[in-house]
XYZ file of C-alpha atoms in Angstrom:
312
model
C 9.659 -24.904 -37.627
C 7.730 -25.692 -34.457
C 10.375 -23.982 -32.365
C 10.173 -20.827 -34.497
C 6.408 -20.686 -34.132
C 6.732 -21.087 -30.367
C 9.334 -18.344 -30.158
C 7.216 -16.033 -32.274
C 4.174 -16.574 -30.084
C 6.126 -15.997 -26.870
C 7.469 -12.710 -28.215
C 4.040 -11.420 -29.299
C 2.407 -8.746 -27.143
C -0.923 -9.994 -25.784
C -3.419 -9.014 -23.127
C -2.805 -12.327 -21.407
C 0.869 -11.407 -21.135
C -0.082 -8.078 -19.576
C -2.362 -9.827 -17.087
C 0.419 -12.244 -16.179
C 2.953 -9.467 -15.629
C 0.589 -7.338 -13.522
C -0.886 -10.253 -11.574
C -0.624 -9.300 -7.875
C -1.546 -12.758 -6.584
C 1.444 -15.096 -6.167
C 0.620 -18.540 -7.568
C 2.198 -20.368 -4.628
C -0.068 -18.540 -2.168
C -3.198 -19.154 -4.224
C -2.546 -22.783 -5.079
C -0.671 -24.118 -2.077
C -1.029 -21.494 0.652
C -3.139 -21.650 3.784
C -6.388 -19.762 4.232
C -4.549 -17.013 6.108
C -1.947 -16.553 3.371
C -4.667 -16.435 0.721
C -6.601 -13.822 2.673
C -3.450 -11.763 3.180
C -2.621 -12.013 -0.530
C -6.122 -10.814 -1.361
C -5.769 -7.807 0.936
C -2.437 -6.861 -0.624
C -3.592 -7.460 -4.199
C -5.101 -3.994 -4.944
C -2.014 -2.138 -3.740
C 0.381 -4.425 -5.563
C -1.659 -4.092 -8.743
C -1.478 -0.295 -8.594
C 2.247 -0.379 -7.902
C 2.985 -2.786 -10.730
C 0.843 -0.770 -13.155
C 2.528 2.568 -12.401
C 6.060 1.959 -11.080
C 8.707 1.028 -13.688
C 11.066 -1.658 -12.399
C 13.660 -2.786 -14.969
C 14.176 -6.522 -14.571
C 16.170 -9.254 -16.184
C 15.410 -10.526 -19.679
C 14.647 -14.256 -19.644
C 15.058 -16.447 -22.693
C 11.693 -17.158 -24.290
C 9.781 -14.939 -21.824
C 10.698 -11.431 -22.943
C 11.177 -8.510 -20.592
C 7.613 -7.433 -19.845
C 6.977 -4.885 -22.580
C 3.218 -4.893 -22.022
C 3.490 -3.816 -18.381
C 6.280 -1.341 -19.225
C 3.992 0.454 -21.702
C 1.242 0.711 -19.084
C 3.735 2.014 -16.510
C 5.066 4.649 -18.907
C 1.489 5.760 -19.603
C 0.350 6.033 -15.962
C 3.519 7.077 -14.099
C 3.252 10.836 -14.900
C -0.364 10.874 -13.698
C 0.664 9.358 -10.344
C 3.311 12.046 -9.909
C 0.824 14.840 -10.697
C -1.691 13.268 -8.314
C 0.876 13.263 -5.495
C 1.778 16.909 -6.122
C -1.849 18.047 -6.186
C -3.053 15.683 -3.442
C -3.749 18.414 -0.881
C -4.681 21.010 -3.472
C -2.917 24.298 -4.041
C -4.610 27.698 -3.729
C -2.922 28.881 -6.913
C -4.163 25.867 -8.900
C -7.861 25.926 -9.701
C -10.086 23.065 -10.780
C -9.608 23.822 -14.458
C -5.812 23.858 -14.077
C -6.006 20.574 -12.154
C -7.815 18.915 -15.032
C -5.309 20.460 -17.421
C -2.403 19.058 -15.369
C -3.829 15.530 -15.477
C -4.511 15.847 -19.203
C -0.916 16.982 -19.764
C 0.316 14.051 -17.661
C -1.662 11.608 -19.807
C -0.266 13.189 -22.971
C 3.284 12.946 -21.639
C 2.642 9.350 -20.600
C 1.293 8.488 -24.051
C 4.381 10.027 -25.666
C 6.689 8.054 -23.369
C 4.790 4.856 -24.095
C 5.023 5.543 -27.828
C 8.754 6.153 -27.643
C 9.200 2.998 -25.587
C 7.155 0.966 -28.056
C 9.124 2.197 -31.047
C 12.559 1.818 -29.461
C 12.057 -1.711 -28.130
C 11.003 -5.196 -29.174
C 8.874 -7.724 -27.307
C 11.987 -9.854 -26.883
C 14.439 -7.118 -25.834
C 14.146 -3.781 -23.981
C 15.645 -0.524 -25.276
C 19.335 0.064 -24.724
C 18.895 2.573 -21.885
C 16.023 0.773 -20.146
C 18.081 0.380 -16.966
C 17.782 4.135 -16.380
C 14.032 3.689 -15.957
C 14.830 2.658 -12.382
C 15.203 6.381 -11.600
C 11.641 6.987 -12.792
C 10.524 3.997 -10.748
C 12.159 5.511 -7.666
C 10.332 8.823 -8.198
C 6.974 7.087 -8.625
C 7.640 4.925 -5.565
C 8.366 8.051 -3.509
C 5.114 9.564 -4.786
C 3.201 6.466 -3.683
C 4.898 6.502 -0.272
C 3.932 10.160 0.119
C 0.298 9.475 -0.811
C 0.072 6.512 1.566
C 1.707 8.514 4.361
C -0.829 11.319 3.875
C -3.705 8.867 4.155
C -2.192 7.292 7.271
C -1.867 10.725 8.859
C -5.529 11.410 8.050
C -6.506 8.103 9.676
C -4.417 8.967 12.732
C -6.061 12.384 12.878
C -9.512 10.787 12.709
C -8.612 8.395 15.532
C -7.469 11.349 17.612
C -10.768 13.126 16.977
C -12.751 10.059 18.055
C -10.670 9.453 21.182
C -10.535 13.152 22.032
C -6.765 13.592 21.775
C -5.119 16.553 20.105
C -3.214 16.303 16.840
C -0.007 17.485 18.506
C -0.100 14.743 21.124
C -0.775 12.076 18.483
C 2.111 13.402 16.421
C 4.523 13.487 19.348
C 3.692 9.958 20.457
C 2.138 7.615 17.877
C 3.370 9.215 14.668
C 6.842 9.962 16.045
C 7.208 6.378 17.245
C 6.070 4.977 13.897
C 8.512 7.196 12.012
C 11.396 6.247 14.275
C 11.006 2.452 14.374
C 12.944 1.910 11.142
C 15.718 4.286 12.229
C 15.849 2.661 15.658
C 16.228 -0.817 14.170
C 18.939 0.320 11.762
C 20.883 2.151 14.473
C 20.708 -0.844 16.826
C 21.975 -3.126 14.067
C 24.865 -0.776 13.344
C 25.710 -0.512 17.048
C 25.658 -4.308 17.471
C 28.041 -4.539 14.531
C 30.571 -2.501 16.527
C 30.163 0.769 14.604
C 29.205 2.853 17.614
C 30.343 6.125 16.084
C 28.216 5.580 12.983
C 25.180 4.668 15.083
C 25.565 7.754 17.281
C 26.009 9.980 14.230
C 22.884 8.509 12.637
C 20.896 9.124 15.832
C 21.783 12.805 15.640
C 21.847 13.221 11.861
C 18.400 11.708 11.216
C 16.399 14.060 13.464
C 18.597 16.936 12.334
C 17.658 16.193 8.727
C 13.976 16.100 9.612
C 14.185 19.279 11.653
C 16.242 21.444 9.314
C 15.586 20.092 5.832
C 12.009 18.960 6.488
C 10.832 22.134 8.197
C 12.898 24.296 5.859
C 11.556 22.665 2.694
C 7.948 22.666 3.889
C 8.209 26.325 4.925
C 9.771 27.272 1.594
C 7.095 25.449 -0.387
C 4.406 26.926 1.852
C 5.628 30.450 1.114
C 5.886 29.763 -2.612
C 2.649 27.846 -3.150
C 0.261 28.664 -0.287
C 0.852 32.004 1.377
C 3.745 34.332 2.078
C 4.591 34.672 4.915
C 3.533 31.129 5.749
C 1.696 31.007 9.120
C 3.388 28.950 11.818
C 1.843 29.058 15.267
C 4.228 28.985 18.236
C 2.345 26.833 20.723
C 3.097 25.127 23.991
C 3.874 21.853 22.232
C 6.707 23.474 20.290
C 8.178 25.099 23.395
C 7.969 21.859 25.406
C 9.538 19.757 22.653
C 12.258 22.330 22.036
C 13.111 22.551 25.726
C 13.467 18.785 26.083
C 15.458 18.555 22.855
C 17.908 21.207 24.039
C 18.144 19.636 27.487
C 18.775 16.180 26.023
C 21.539 17.420 23.713
C 23.258 19.330 26.526
C 22.956 16.336 28.844
C 24.487 14.030 26.244
C 27.455 16.344 25.655
C 28.053 16.933 29.374
C 27.698 13.273 30.357
C 30.001 12.037 27.606
C 32.681 14.585 28.461
C 32.467 13.909 32.208
C 32.781 10.173 31.603
C 35.844 10.768 29.408
C 34.110 9.466 26.285
C 33.301 6.158 28.034
C 29.594 6.332 28.905
C 28.227 3.386 30.869
C 24.810 2.030 31.682
C 23.888 5.180 33.565
C 24.145 7.141 30.313
C 21.556 5.007 28.523
C 19.321 4.915 31.593
C 19.414 8.704 31.833
C 18.360 9.166 28.201
C 15.482 6.700 28.519
C 14.295 8.413 31.709
C 14.411 11.816 30.015
C 12.200 10.513 27.201
C 9.676 8.995 29.622
C 9.574 12.229 31.608
C 8.900 14.062 28.359
C 6.008 11.721 27.501
C 4.604 11.985 31.033
C 4.635 15.783 30.929
C 2.877 15.813 27.565
C 0.338 13.297 28.869
C -0.280 15.445 31.939
C -0.836 18.515 29.824
C -3.239 16.572 27.633
C -5.197 15.060 30.508
C -5.386 17.957 32.945
C -5.111 20.893 30.578
C -6.970 19.577 27.574
C -6.158 19.923 23.916
C -6.447 23.705 24.042
C -3.638 23.946 26.585
C -1.389 21.754 24.498
C -2.064 23.304 21.117
C -3.333 26.767 21.950
C -1.197 29.770 21.153
C 0.672 31.038 24.217
C -0.007 34.676 23.491
C -3.694 33.954 22.979
C -3.814 31.989 26.241
C -2.033 34.775 28.098
C -4.489 37.315 26.699
C -7.464 35.232 27.765
C -6.028 34.784 31.250
C -5.485 38.526 31.504
C -9.086 39.176 30.492
C -10.359 36.660 33.062
C -8.325 38.296 35.820
C -9.473 41.745 34.807
C -13.108 40.630 34.864
């Protein structure tokens, strides 16, 4: 009888169970960790709490502990609102304030319906039969959170550039580009060290190609559909400089590999690194001696101004 009472209590939904499942502070760090680990856990706690409260992550069912139904209901309720927030983060000209409120209200209604369906189709001791497919929803919400965090990081980077007096284009070509490429660089180096040189070289070309074609194409398409058609895109000196170095680097790679009979040596890697440093030096020179207007100003506008100065 005592065992049945214990099992019944462990399978009962409680607020304490919800607090335990959403707790962002690891017990080992709080109880046995150093002061630094406790401080770090405290800094990470708000973000982890938001992620755990909105991102469905199907886990294993443990005997006597359930599967986390309390947190799953909260995630089903809040996940649609996070997705709507990510979509409307920058605001859309075609979506007014009233429609924004309506979108969030609809997201809460959808979330309440999903939570109700989840509550009816599951038990505190066992998840629904198709609960494993919730990982797809968790992936979508995680992408939405990554997008929101990336937007805020870009805003911080833009603010730093304003304080230092550096243009947005220069910050994007140096700091932001380096930050975006660190993960790809590490993965490609690991693949190359594993002996898969062809895969590493293909990834080095395929990654930027994906960003250039799919990223610019998708953003331009969405800009025309949601913001303005045709979507304005200014052809500035930064675009011409980057495009020229990109074309030169690709042609140099093809020519060098063919001339070396597909056996490039140390000179090949040295050449590519030197090309990149020359590119950074040229951009730095434009930024220092020409100012932000020279780097980001429209070429036709600059030519017109120069013509007016000469005529005067």
